[in-house]
Amino acid sequence: MGGQLSDLVALTIERDVETYGRQFEVFADSPYEVLHGELGHVCDDDTRIRYEQFCQTMIWGETPSVDDVTAAFARLAQVALTGRRSEGDENLGANSVNVAMRGRHL
């Protein structure tokens, strides 16, 4: 999964740089550094509050914890941006989907 996902992300980033690079010069110069930096916002208090508000109104049943969801997203983003899994992420794709969808009954 890592190679296909990272190839798709690389192509998308390349297109975004071509399309939007003049609007956000820092992204045009270092897109991967910008995206890695933005990953820090996934775990901030504002995101936590927004996630919990979303879950209260949109998910019936057991709600995945914000920590589980952000950890799964960060691991998936690592694969997408680098093409490499961290140690222990052998089943990243299946585990990430299971964590994100657990208890979701829409």
PDB file of N, CA and C in Angstrom:
ATOM      1  N   MET A   1       0.812  -1.193   0.000  1.00  0.00           N
ATOM      2  CA  MET A   1       0.000   0.000   0.000  1.00  0.00           C
ATOM      3  C   MET A   1       0.857   1.260   0.000  1.00  0.00           C
ATOM      4  N   GLY A   2       1.962   1.258   0.731  1.00  0.00           N
ATOM      5  CA  GLY A   2       2.770   2.461   0.892  1.00  0.00           C
ATOM      6  C   GLY A   2       3.219   3.082  -0.410  1.00  0.00           C
ATOM      7  N   GLY A   3       3.709   2.253  -1.340  1.00  0.00           N
ATOM      8  CA  GLY A   3       4.212   2.773  -2.607  1.00  0.00           C
ATOM      9  C   GLY A   3       3.126   3.429  -3.443  1.00  0.00           C
ATOM     10  N   GLN A   4       1.981   2.776  -3.554  1.00  0.00           N
ATOM     11  CA  GLN A   4       0.892   3.335  -4.352  1.00  0.00           C
ATOM     12  C   GLN A   4       0.359   4.624  -3.740  1.00  0.00           C
ATOM     13  N   LEU A   5       0.171   4.624  -2.436  1.00  0.00           N
ATOM     14  CA  LEU A   5      -0.343   5.807  -1.751  1.00  0.00           C
ATOM     15  C   LEU A   5       0.640   6.965  -1.849  1.00  0.00           C
ATOM     16  N   SER A   6       1.915   6.696  -1.574  1.00  0.00           N
ATOM     17  CA  SER A   6       2.900   7.781  -1.621  1.00  0.00           C
ATOM     18  C   SER A   6       3.085   8.290  -3.041  1.00  0.00           C
ATOM     19  N   ASP A   7       2.946   7.416  -4.043  1.00  0.00           N
ATOM     20  CA  ASP A   7       3.023   7.867  -5.437  1.00  0.00           C
ATOM     21  C   ASP A   7       1.863   8.799  -5.770  1.00  0.00           C
ATOM     22  N   LEU A   8       0.658   8.443  -5.321  1.00  0.00           N
ATOM     23  CA  LEU A   8      -0.514   9.285  -5.556  1.00  0.00           C
ATOM     24  C   LEU A   8      -0.362  10.637  -4.857  1.00  0.00           C
ATOM     25  N   VAL A   9       0.103  10.595  -3.618  1.00  0.00           N
ATOM     26  CA  VAL A   9       0.296  11.839  -2.861  1.00  0.00           C
ATOM     27  C   VAL A   9       1.370  12.695  -3.524  1.00  0.00           C
ATOM     28  N   ALA A  10       2.454  12.095  -3.972  1.00  0.00           N
ATOM     29  CA  ALA A  10       3.521  12.849  -4.644  1.00  0.00           C
ATOM     30  C   ALA A  10       3.000  13.536  -5.901  1.00  0.00           C
ATOM     31  N   LEU A  11       2.198  12.821  -6.673  1.00  0.00           N
ATOM     32  CA  LEU A  11       1.612  13.403  -7.876  1.00  0.00           C
ATOM     33  C   LEU A  11       0.680  14.561  -7.532  1.00  0.00           C
ATOM     34  N   THR A  12      -0.122  14.384  -6.507  1.00  0.00           N
ATOM     35  CA  THR A  12      -1.042  15.430  -6.070  1.00  0.00           C
ATOM     36  C   THR A  12      -0.277  16.655  -5.577  1.00  0.00           C
ATOM     37  N   ILE A  13       0.767  16.440  -4.810  1.00  0.00           N
ATOM     38  CA  ILE A  13       1.577  17.552  -4.315  1.00  0.00           C
ATOM     39  C   ILE A  13       2.217  18.297  -5.481  1.00  0.00           C
ATOM     40  N   GLU A  14       2.739  17.553  -6.433  1.00  0.00           N
ATOM     41  CA  GLU A  14       3.352  18.171  -7.615  1.00  0.00           C
ATOM     42  C   GLU A  14       2.338  19.056  -8.340  1.00  0.00           C
ATOM     43  N   ARG A  15       1.132  18.566  -8.520  1.00  0.00           N
ATOM     44  CA  ARG A  15       0.085  19.363  -9.180  1.00  0.00           C
ATOM     45  C   ARG A  15      -0.294  20.583  -8.346  1.00  0.00           C
ATOM     46  N   ASP A  16      -0.402  20.401  -7.029  1.00  0.00           N
ATOM     47  CA  ASP A  16      -0.734  21.536  -6.162  1.00  0.00           C
ATOM     48  C   ASP A  16       0.337  22.613  -6.210  1.00  0.00           C
ATOM     49  N   VAL A  17       1.590  22.209  -6.227  1.00  0.00           N
ATOM     50  CA  VAL A  17       2.681  23.182  -6.323  1.00  0.00           C
ATOM     51  C   VAL A  17       2.572  23.960  -7.630  1.00  0.00           C
ATOM     52  N   GLU A  18       2.307  23.242  -8.724  1.00  0.00           N
ATOM     53  CA  GLU A  18       2.156  23.908 -10.019  1.00  0.00           C
ATOM     54  C   GLU A  18       0.962  24.856 -10.027  1.00  0.00           C
ATOM     55  N   THR A  19      -0.142  24.438  -9.441  1.00  0.00           N
ATOM     56  CA  THR A  19      -1.377  25.207  -9.476  1.00  0.00           C
ATOM     57  C   THR A  19      -1.386  26.342  -8.458  1.00  0.00           C
ATOM     58  N   TYR A  20      -0.932  26.073  -7.237  1.00  0.00           N
ATOM     59  CA  TYR A  20      -1.083  27.030  -6.147  1.00  0.00           C
ATOM     60  C   TYR A  20       0.235  27.572  -5.609  1.00  0.00           C
ATOM     61  N   GLY A  21       1.335  27.187  -6.202  1.00  0.00           N
ATOM     62  CA  GLY A  21       2.651  27.567  -5.679  1.00  0.00           C
ATOM     63  C   GLY A  21       2.868  29.057  -5.538  1.00  0.00           C
ATOM     64  N   ARG A  22       2.296  29.833  -6.417  1.00  0.00           N
ATOM     65  CA  ARG A  22       2.469  31.293  -6.329  1.00  0.00           C
ATOM     66  C   ARG A  22       1.692  31.884  -5.165  1.00  0.00           C
ATOM     67  N   GLN A  23       0.637  31.214  -4.735  1.00  0.00           N
ATOM     68  CA  GLN A  23      -0.188  31.704  -3.636  1.00  0.00           C
ATOM     69  C   GLN A  23       0.445  31.425  -2.273  1.00  0.00           C
ATOM     70  N   PHE A  24       1.231  30.383  -2.186  1.00  0.00           N
ATOM     71  CA  PHE A  24       1.840  29.976  -0.919  1.00  0.00           C
ATOM     72  C   PHE A  24       3.261  29.543  -1.228  1.00  0.00           C
ATOM     73  N   GLU A  25       4.140  30.524  -1.276  1.00  0.00           N
ATOM     74  CA  GLU A  25       5.509  30.292  -1.739  1.00  0.00           C
ATOM     75  C   GLU A  25       6.268  29.280  -0.887  1.00  0.00           C
ATOM     76  N   VAL A  26       6.026  29.285   0.404  1.00  0.00           N
ATOM     77  CA  VAL A  26       6.709  28.343   1.290  1.00  0.00           C
ATOM     78  C   VAL A  26       6.351  26.909   0.897  1.00  0.00           C
ATOM     79  N   PHE A  27       5.080  26.678   0.567  1.00  0.00           N
ATOM     80  CA  PHE A  27       4.657  25.354   0.130  1.00  0.00           C
ATOM     81  C   PHE A  27       5.332  24.992  -1.187  1.00  0.00           C
ATOM     82  N   ALA A  28       5.428  25.941  -2.079  1.00  0.00           N
ATOM     83  CA  ALA A  28       6.063  25.683  -3.377  1.00  0.00           C
ATOM     84  C   ALA A  28       7.526  25.290  -3.202  1.00  0.00           C
ATOM     85  N   ASP A  29       8.197  25.910  -2.244  1.00  0.00           N
ATOM     86  CA  ASP A  29       9.614  25.638  -2.008  1.00  0.00           C
ATOM     87  C   ASP A  29       9.854  24.329  -1.247  1.00  0.00           C
ATOM     88  N   SER A  30       8.976  24.024  -0.293  1.00  0.00           N
ATOM     89  CA  SER A  30       9.181  22.851   0.576  1.00  0.00           C
ATOM     90  C   SER A  30       7.845  22.203   0.939  1.00  0.00           C
ATOM     91  N   PRO A  31       7.157  21.626  -0.032  1.00  0.00           N
ATOM     92  CA  PRO A  31       5.813  21.110   0.270  1.00  0.00           C
ATOM     93  C   PRO A  31       5.783  20.029   1.343  1.00  0.00           C
ATOM     94  N   TYR A  32       6.751  19.136   1.347  1.00  0.00           N
ATOM     95  CA  TYR A  32       6.732  18.057   2.334  1.00  0.00           C
ATOM     96  C   TYR A  32       7.000  18.589   3.739  1.00  0.00           C
ATOM     97  N   GLU A  33       7.871  19.573   3.869  1.00  0.00           N
ATOM     98  CA  GLU A  33       8.118  20.168   5.178  1.00  0.00           C
ATOM     99  C   GLU A  33       6.872  20.870   5.694  1.00  0.00           C
ATOM    100  N   VAL A  34       6.160  21.571   4.817  1.00  0.00           N
ATOM    101  CA  VAL A  34       4.927  22.250   5.213  1.00  0.00           C
ATOM    102  C   VAL A  34       3.890  21.226   5.674  1.00  0.00           C
ATOM    103  N   LEU A  35       3.723  20.167   4.919  1.00  0.00           N
ATOM    104  CA  LEU A  35       2.732  19.156   5.279  1.00  0.00           C
ATOM    105  C   LEU A  35       3.094  18.442   6.582  1.00  0.00           C
ATOM    106  N   HIS A  36       4.358  18.129   6.764  1.00  0.00           N
ATOM    107  CA  HIS A  36       4.777  17.528   8.032  1.00  0.00           C
ATOM    108  C   HIS A  36       4.510  18.486   9.193  1.00  0.00           C
ATOM    109  N   GLY A  37       4.774  19.758   8.988  1.00  0.00           N
ATOM    110  CA  GLY A  37       4.499  20.750  10.028  1.00  0.00           C
ATOM    111  C   GLY A  37       3.024  20.851  10.356  1.00  0.00           C
ATOM    112  N   GLU A  38       2.186  20.750   9.350  1.00  0.00           N
ATOM    113  CA  GLU A  38       0.739  20.837   9.558  1.00  0.00           C
ATOM    114  C   GLU A  38       0.194  19.639  10.311  1.00  0.00           C
ATOM    115  N   LEU A  39       0.878  18.516  10.258  1.00  0.00           N
ATOM    116  CA  LEU A  39       0.428  17.340  10.996  1.00  0.00           C
ATOM    117  C   LEU A  39       0.331  17.606  12.497  1.00  0.00           C
ATOM    118  N   GLY A  40       1.125  18.533  12.989  1.00  0.00           N
ATOM    119  CA  GLY A  40       1.063  18.887  14.408  1.00  0.00           C
ATOM    120  C   GLY A  40      -0.290  19.426  14.817  1.00  0.00           C
ATOM    121  N   HIS A  41      -1.006  20.028  13.880  1.00  0.00           N
ATOM    122  CA  HIS A  41      -2.320  20.586  14.193  1.00  0.00           C
ATOM    123  C   HIS A  41      -3.390  19.514  14.341  1.00  0.00           C
ATOM    124  N   VAL A  42      -3.112  18.329  13.849  1.00  0.00           N
ATOM    125  CA  VAL A  42      -4.077  17.241  13.950  1.00  0.00           C
ATOM    126  C   VAL A  42      -4.334  16.900  15.414  1.00  0.00           C
ATOM    127  N   CYS A  43      -3.359  17.091  16.254  1.00  0.00           N
ATOM    128  CA  CYS A  43      -3.477  16.711  17.663  1.00  0.00           C
ATOM    129  C   CYS A  43      -3.703  17.891  18.601  1.00  0.00           C
ATOM    130  N   ASP A  44      -3.938  19.082  18.065  1.00  0.00           N
ATOM    131  CA  ASP A  44      -4.073  20.228  18.961  1.00  0.00           C
ATOM    132  C   ASP A  44      -5.464  20.287  19.602  1.00  0.00           C
ATOM    133  N   ASP A  45      -5.620  21.155  20.593  1.00  0.00           N
ATOM    134  CA  ASP A  45      -6.865  21.235  21.355  1.00  0.00           C
ATOM    135  C   ASP A  45      -8.056  21.619  20.490  1.00  0.00           C
ATOM    136  N   ASP A  46      -7.862  22.510  19.522  1.00  0.00           N
ATOM    137  CA  ASP A  46      -8.956  22.925  18.651  1.00  0.00           C
ATOM    138  C   ASP A  46      -9.496  21.740  17.860  1.00  0.00           C
ATOM    139  N   THR A  47      -8.607  20.929  17.330  1.00  0.00           N
ATOM    140  CA  THR A  47      -9.030  19.749  16.576  1.00  0.00           C
ATOM    141  C   THR A  47      -9.747  18.767  17.484  1.00  0.00           C
ATOM    142  N   ARG A  48      -9.234  18.586  18.686  1.00  0.00           N
ATOM    143  CA  ARG A  48      -9.866  17.682  19.653  1.00  0.00           C
ATOM    144  C   ARG A  48     -11.305  18.123  19.932  1.00  0.00           C
ATOM    145  N   ILE A  49     -11.508  19.402  20.163  1.00  0.00           N
ATOM    146  CA  ILE A  49     -12.841  19.932  20.454  1.00  0.00           C
ATOM    147  C   ILE A  49     -13.760  19.753  19.251  1.00  0.00           C
ATOM    148  N   ARG A  50     -13.272  20.085  18.062  1.00  0.00           N
ATOM    149  CA  ARG A  50     -14.090  19.941  16.857  1.00  0.00           C
ATOM    150  C   ARG A  50     -14.455  18.484  16.603  1.00  0.00           C
ATOM    151  N   TYR A  51     -13.520  17.569  16.838  1.00  0.00           N
ATOM    152  CA  TYR A  51     -13.789  16.141  16.656  1.00  0.00           C
ATOM    153  C   TYR A  51     -14.880  15.688  17.624  1.00  0.00           C
ATOM    154  N   GLU A  52     -14.752  16.062  18.876  1.00  0.00           N
ATOM    155  CA  GLU A  52     -15.735  15.639  19.876  1.00  0.00           C
ATOM    156  C   GLU A  52     -17.114  16.205  19.566  1.00  0.00           C
ATOM    157  N   GLN A  53     -17.195  17.457  19.105  1.00  0.00           N
ATOM    158  CA  GLN A  53     -18.471  18.036  18.711  1.00  0.00           C
ATOM    159  C   GLN A  53     -19.056  17.291  17.514  1.00  0.00           C
ATOM    160  N   PHE A  54     -18.222  16.961  16.544  1.00  0.00           N
ATOM    161  CA  PHE A  54     -18.667  16.215  15.377  1.00  0.00           C
ATOM    162  C   PHE A  54     -19.231  14.861  15.797  1.00  0.00           C
ATOM    163  N   CYS A  55     -18.511  14.156  16.648  1.00  0.00           N
ATOM    164  CA  CYS A  55     -18.938  12.820  17.062  1.00  0.00           C
ATOM    165  C   CYS A  55     -20.263  12.865  17.818  1.00  0.00           C
ATOM    166  N   GLN A  56     -20.478  13.906  18.613  1.00  0.00           N
ATOM    167  CA  GLN A  56     -21.726  14.007  19.373  1.00  0.00           C
ATOM    168  C   GLN A  56     -22.931  14.079  18.455  1.00  0.00           C
ATOM    169  N   THR A  57     -22.780  14.717  17.315  1.00  0.00           N
ATOM    170  CA  THR A  57     -23.924  14.900  16.428  1.00  0.00           C
ATOM    171  C   THR A  57     -23.987  13.895  15.282  1.00  0.00           C
ATOM    172  N   MET A  58     -22.871  13.285  14.922  1.00  0.00           N
ATOM    173  CA  MET A  58     -22.835  12.473  13.712  1.00  0.00           C
ATOM    174  C   MET A  58     -22.644  10.972  13.925  1.00  0.00           C
ATOM    175  N   ILE A  59     -22.215  10.552  15.088  1.00  0.00           N
ATOM    176  CA  ILE A  59     -21.918   9.132  15.292  1.00  0.00           C
ATOM    177  C   ILE A  59     -22.790   8.586  16.411  1.00  0.00           C
ATOM    178  N   TRP A  60     -23.501   7.516  16.089  1.00  0.00           N
ATOM    179  CA  TRP A  60     -24.295   6.816  17.090  1.00  0.00           C
ATOM    180  C   TRP A  60     -23.527   5.570  17.483  1.00  0.00           C
ATOM    181  N   GLY A  61     -23.519   5.274  18.734  1.00  0.00           N
ATOM    182  CA  GLY A  61     -22.789   4.098  19.183  1.00  0.00           C
ATOM    183  C   GLY A  61     -21.437   4.502  19.744  1.00  0.00           C
ATOM    184  N   GLU A  62     -20.556   3.529  19.796  1.00  0.00           N
ATOM    185  CA  GLU A  62     -19.224   3.767  20.340  1.00  0.00           C
ATOM    186  C   GLU A  62     -18.438   4.713  19.439  1.00  0.00           C
ATOM    187  N   THR A  63     -17.869   5.742  20.019  1.00  0.00           N
ATOM    188  CA  THR A  63     -17.091   6.726  19.279  1.00  0.00           C
ATOM    189  C   THR A  63     -15.605   6.441  19.466  1.00  0.00           C
ATOM    190  N   PRO A  64     -14.865   6.320  18.375  1.00  0.00           N
ATOM    191  CA  PRO A  64     -13.410   6.147  18.510  1.00  0.00           C
ATOM    192  C   PRO A  64     -12.807   7.355  19.230  1.00  0.00           C
ATOM    193  N   SER A  65     -11.847   7.115  20.093  1.00  0.00           N
ATOM    194  CA  SER A  65     -11.228   8.234  20.807  1.00  0.00           C
ATOM    195  C   SER A  65     -10.443   9.111  19.835  1.00  0.00           C
ATOM    196  N   VAL A  66     -10.370  10.370  20.164  1.00  0.00           N
ATOM    197  CA  VAL A  66      -9.621  11.298  19.312  1.00  0.00           C
ATOM    198  C   VAL A  66      -8.156  10.877  19.246  1.00  0.00           C
ATOM    199  N   ASP A  67      -7.637  10.317  20.325  1.00  0.00           N
ATOM    200  CA  ASP A  67      -6.240   9.867  20.318  1.00  0.00           C
ATOM    201  C   ASP A  67      -6.031   8.708  19.348  1.00  0.00           C
ATOM    202  N   ASP A  68      -6.975   7.747  19.331  1.00  0.00           N
ATOM    203  CA  ASP A  68      -6.872   6.625  18.387  1.00  0.00           C
ATOM    204  C   ASP A  68      -6.955   7.115  16.944  1.00  0.00           C
ATOM    205  N   VAL A  69      -7.893   8.019  16.690  1.00  0.00           N
ATOM    206  CA  VAL A  69      -8.097   8.513  15.329  1.00  0.00           C
ATOM    207  C   VAL A  69      -6.905   9.336  14.860  1.00  0.00           C
ATOM    208  N   THR A  70      -6.403  10.233  15.695  1.00  0.00           N
ATOM    209  CA  THR A  70      -5.266  11.055  15.268  1.00  0.00           C
ATOM    210  C   THR A  70      -4.007  10.210  15.106  1.00  0.00           C
ATOM    211  N   ALA A  71      -3.829   9.190  15.952  1.00  0.00           N
ATOM    212  CA  ALA A  71      -2.664   8.307  15.804  1.00  0.00           C
ATOM    213  C   ALA A  71      -2.740   7.537  14.488  1.00  0.00           C
ATOM    214  N   ALA A  72      -3.926   7.032  14.158  1.00  0.00           N
ATOM    215  CA  ALA A  72      -4.084   6.309  12.897  1.00  0.00           C
ATOM    216  C   ALA A  72      -3.852   7.243  11.712  1.00  0.00           C
ATOM    217  N   PHE A  73      -4.382   8.462  11.794  1.00  0.00           N
ATOM    218  CA  PHE A  73      -4.191   9.428  10.715  1.00  0.00           C
ATOM    219  C   PHE A  73      -2.718   9.786  10.559  1.00  0.00           C
ATOM    220  N   ALA A  74      -2.022   9.999  11.674  1.00  0.00           N
ATOM    221  CA  ALA A  74      -0.600  10.355  11.612  1.00  0.00           C
ATOM    222  C   ALA A  74       0.217   9.227  10.984  1.00  0.00           C
ATOM    223  N   ARG A  75      -0.106   7.972  11.325  1.00  0.00           N
ATOM    224  CA  ARG A  75       0.608   6.842  10.721  1.00  0.00           C
ATOM    225  C   ARG A  75       0.338   6.766   9.225  1.00  0.00           C
ATOM    226  N   LEU A  76      -0.912   6.965   8.835  1.00  0.00           N
ATOM    227  CA  LEU A  76      -1.266   6.945   7.423  1.00  0.00           C
ATOM    228  C   LEU A  76      -0.589   8.090   6.679  1.00  0.00           C
ATOM    229  N   ALA A  77      -0.548   9.269   7.290  1.00  0.00           N
ATOM    230  CA  ALA A  77       0.126  10.415   6.677  1.00  0.00           C
ATOM    231  C   ALA A  77       1.615  10.146   6.516  1.00  0.00           C
ATOM    232  N   GLN A  78       2.224   9.482   7.483  1.00  0.00           N
ATOM    233  CA  GLN A  78       3.647   9.123   7.393  1.00  0.00           C
ATOM    234  C   GLN A  78       3.895   8.273   6.159  1.00  0.00           C
ATOM    235  N   VAL A  79       3.038   7.284   5.940  1.00  0.00           N
ATOM    236  CA  VAL A  79       3.168   6.430   4.762  1.00  0.00           C
ATOM    237  C   VAL A  79       2.945   7.247   3.491  1.00  0.00           C
ATOM    238  N   ALA A  80       1.922   8.090   3.507  1.00  0.00           N
ATOM    239  CA  ALA A  80       1.585   8.883   2.321  1.00  0.00           C
ATOM    240  C   ALA A  80       2.699   9.847   1.944  1.00  0.00           C
ATOM    241  N   LEU A  81       3.341  10.439   2.942  1.00  0.00           N
ATOM    242  CA  LEU A  81       4.359  11.457   2.670  1.00  0.00           C
ATOM    243  C   LEU A  81       5.751  10.885   2.457  1.00  0.00           C
ATOM    244  N   THR A  82       6.000   9.687   2.967  1.00  0.00           N
ATOM    245  CA  THR A  82       7.356   9.137   2.849  1.00  0.00           C
ATOM    246  C   THR A  82       7.406   7.813   2.096  1.00  0.00           C
ATOM    247  N   GLY A  83       6.272   7.132   2.008  1.00  0.00           N
ATOM    248  CA  GLY A  83       6.255   5.819   1.384  1.00  0.00           C
ATOM    249  C   GLY A  83       6.764   4.730   2.305  1.00  0.00           C
ATOM    250  N   ARG A  84       7.034   5.087   3.568  1.00  0.00           N
ATOM    251  CA  ARG A  84       7.569   4.106   4.526  1.00  0.00           C
ATOM    252  C   ARG A  84       6.646   4.007   5.735  1.00  0.00           C
ATOM    253  N   ARG A  85       6.488   2.790   6.205  1.00  0.00           N
ATOM    254  CA  ARG A  85       5.732   2.554   7.427  1.00  0.00           C
ATOM    255  C   ARG A  85       6.668   2.614   8.609  1.00  0.00           C
ATOM    256  N   SER A  86       6.114   3.000   9.742  1.00  0.00           N
ATOM    257  CA  SER A  86       6.868   2.936  10.989  1.00  0.00           C
ATOM    258  C   SER A  86       6.869   1.501  11.466  1.00  0.00           C
ATOM    259  N   GLU A  87       7.803   1.175  12.337  1.00  0.00           N
ATOM    260  CA  GLU A  87       7.863  -0.168  12.885  1.00  0.00           C
ATOM    261  C   GLU A  87       6.551  -0.480  13.588  1.00  0.00           C
ATOM    262  N   GLY A  88       6.001  -1.661  13.318  1.00  0.00           N
ATOM    263  CA  GLY A  88       4.747  -2.063  13.944  1.00  0.00           C
ATOM    264  C   GLY A  88       3.514  -1.685  13.143  1.00  0.00           C
ATOM    265  N   ASP A  89       3.666  -1.102  11.961  1.00  0.00           N
ATOM    266  CA  ASP A  89       2.523  -0.694  11.141  1.00  0.00           C
ATOM    267  C   ASP A  89       2.294  -1.638   9.974  1.00  0.00           C
ATOM    268  N   GLU A  90       2.509  -2.940  10.184  1.00  0.00           N
ATOM    269  CA  GLU A  90       2.370  -3.904   9.101  1.00  0.00           C
ATOM    270  C   GLU A  90       0.974  -3.899   8.502  1.00  0.00           C
ATOM    271  N   ASN A  91      -0.037  -3.697   9.335  1.00  0.00           N
ATOM    272  CA  ASN A  91      -1.428  -3.717   8.880  1.00  0.00           C
ATOM    273  C   ASN A  91      -2.031  -2.326   8.911  1.00  0.00           C
ATOM    274  N   LEU A  92      -1.260  -1.351   8.536  1.00  0.00           N
ATOM    275  CA  LEU A  92      -1.672   0.043   8.653  1.00  0.00           C
ATOM    276  C   LEU A  92      -3.007   0.320   8.000  1.00  0.00           C
ATOM    277  N   GLY A  93      -3.180  -0.098   6.773  1.00  0.00           N
ATOM    278  CA  GLY A  93      -4.407   0.225   6.060  1.00  0.00           C
ATOM    279  C   GLY A  93      -5.637  -0.316   6.766  1.00  0.00           C
ATOM    280  N   ALA A  94      -5.646  -1.579   7.080  1.00  0.00           N
ATOM    281  CA  ALA A  94      -6.802  -2.193   7.724  1.00  0.00           C
ATOM    282  C   ALA A  94      -7.032  -1.612   9.111  1.00  0.00           C
ATOM    283  N   ASN A  95      -5.975  -1.440   9.890  1.00  0.00           N
ATOM    284  CA  ASN A  95      -6.132  -0.904  11.240  1.00  0.00           C
ATOM    285  C   ASN A  95      -6.631   0.533  11.223  1.00  0.00           C
ATOM    286  N   SER A  96      -6.140   1.343  10.317  1.00  0.00           N
ATOM    287  CA  SER A  96      -6.560   2.735  10.256  1.00  0.00           C
ATOM    288  C   SER A  96      -8.032   2.839   9.920  1.00  0.00           C
ATOM    289  N   VAL A  97      -8.490   2.044   8.984  1.00  0.00           N
ATOM    290  CA  VAL A  97      -9.905   2.073   8.621  1.00  0.00           C
ATOM    291  C   VAL A  97     -10.746   1.566   9.781  1.00  0.00           C
ATOM    292  N   ASN A  98     -10.307   0.499  10.438  1.00  0.00           N
ATOM    293  CA  ASN A  98     -11.074  -0.033  11.562  1.00  0.00           C
ATOM    294  C   ASN A  98     -11.177   0.967  12.696  1.00  0.00           C
ATOM    295  N   VAL A  99     -10.088   1.646  13.035  1.00  0.00           N
ATOM    296  CA  VAL A  99     -10.118   2.641  14.103  1.00  0.00           C
ATOM    297  C   VAL A  99     -11.043   3.785  13.719  1.00  0.00           C
ATOM    298  N   ALA A 100     -10.937   4.257  12.496  1.00  0.00           N
ATOM    299  CA  ALA A 100     -11.740   5.397  12.067  1.00  0.00           C
ATOM    300  C   ALA A 100     -13.216   5.058  11.970  1.00  0.00           C
ATOM    301  N   MET A 101     -13.558   3.806  11.673  1.00  0.00           N
ATOM    302  CA  MET A 101     -14.945   3.445  11.446  1.00  0.00           C
ATOM    303  C   MET A 101     -15.604   2.734  12.633  1.00  0.00           C
ATOM    304  N   ARG A 102     -14.838   2.360  13.629  1.00  0.00           N
ATOM    305  CA  ARG A 102     -15.387   1.613  14.755  1.00  0.00           C
ATOM    306  C   ARG A 102     -16.547   2.380  15.398  1.00  0.00           C
ATOM    307  N   GLY A 103     -17.666   1.728  15.531  1.00  0.00           N
ATOM    308  CA  GLY A 103     -18.808   2.331  16.198  1.00  0.00           C
ATOM    309  C   GLY A 103     -19.574   3.310  15.339  1.00  0.00           C
ATOM    310  N   ARG A 104     -19.259   3.409  14.086  1.00  0.00           N
ATOM    311  CA  ARG A 104     -19.910   4.412  13.242  1.00  0.00           C
ATOM    312  C   ARG A 104     -21.174   3.826  12.617  1.00  0.00           C
ATOM    313  N   HIS A 105     -22.310   4.371  12.970  1.00  0.00           N
ATOM    314  CA  HIS A 105     -23.586   3.903  12.457  1.00  0.00           C
ATOM    315  C   HIS A 105     -24.359   5.115  11.961  1.00  0.00           C
ATOM    316  N   LEU A 106     -24.213   5.435  10.717  1.00  0.00           N
ATOM    317  CA  LEU A 106     -24.903   6.616  10.178  1.00  0.00           C
ATOM    318  C   LEU A 106     -26.188   6.220   9.504  1.00  0.00           C
TER     319      LEU A 106
END
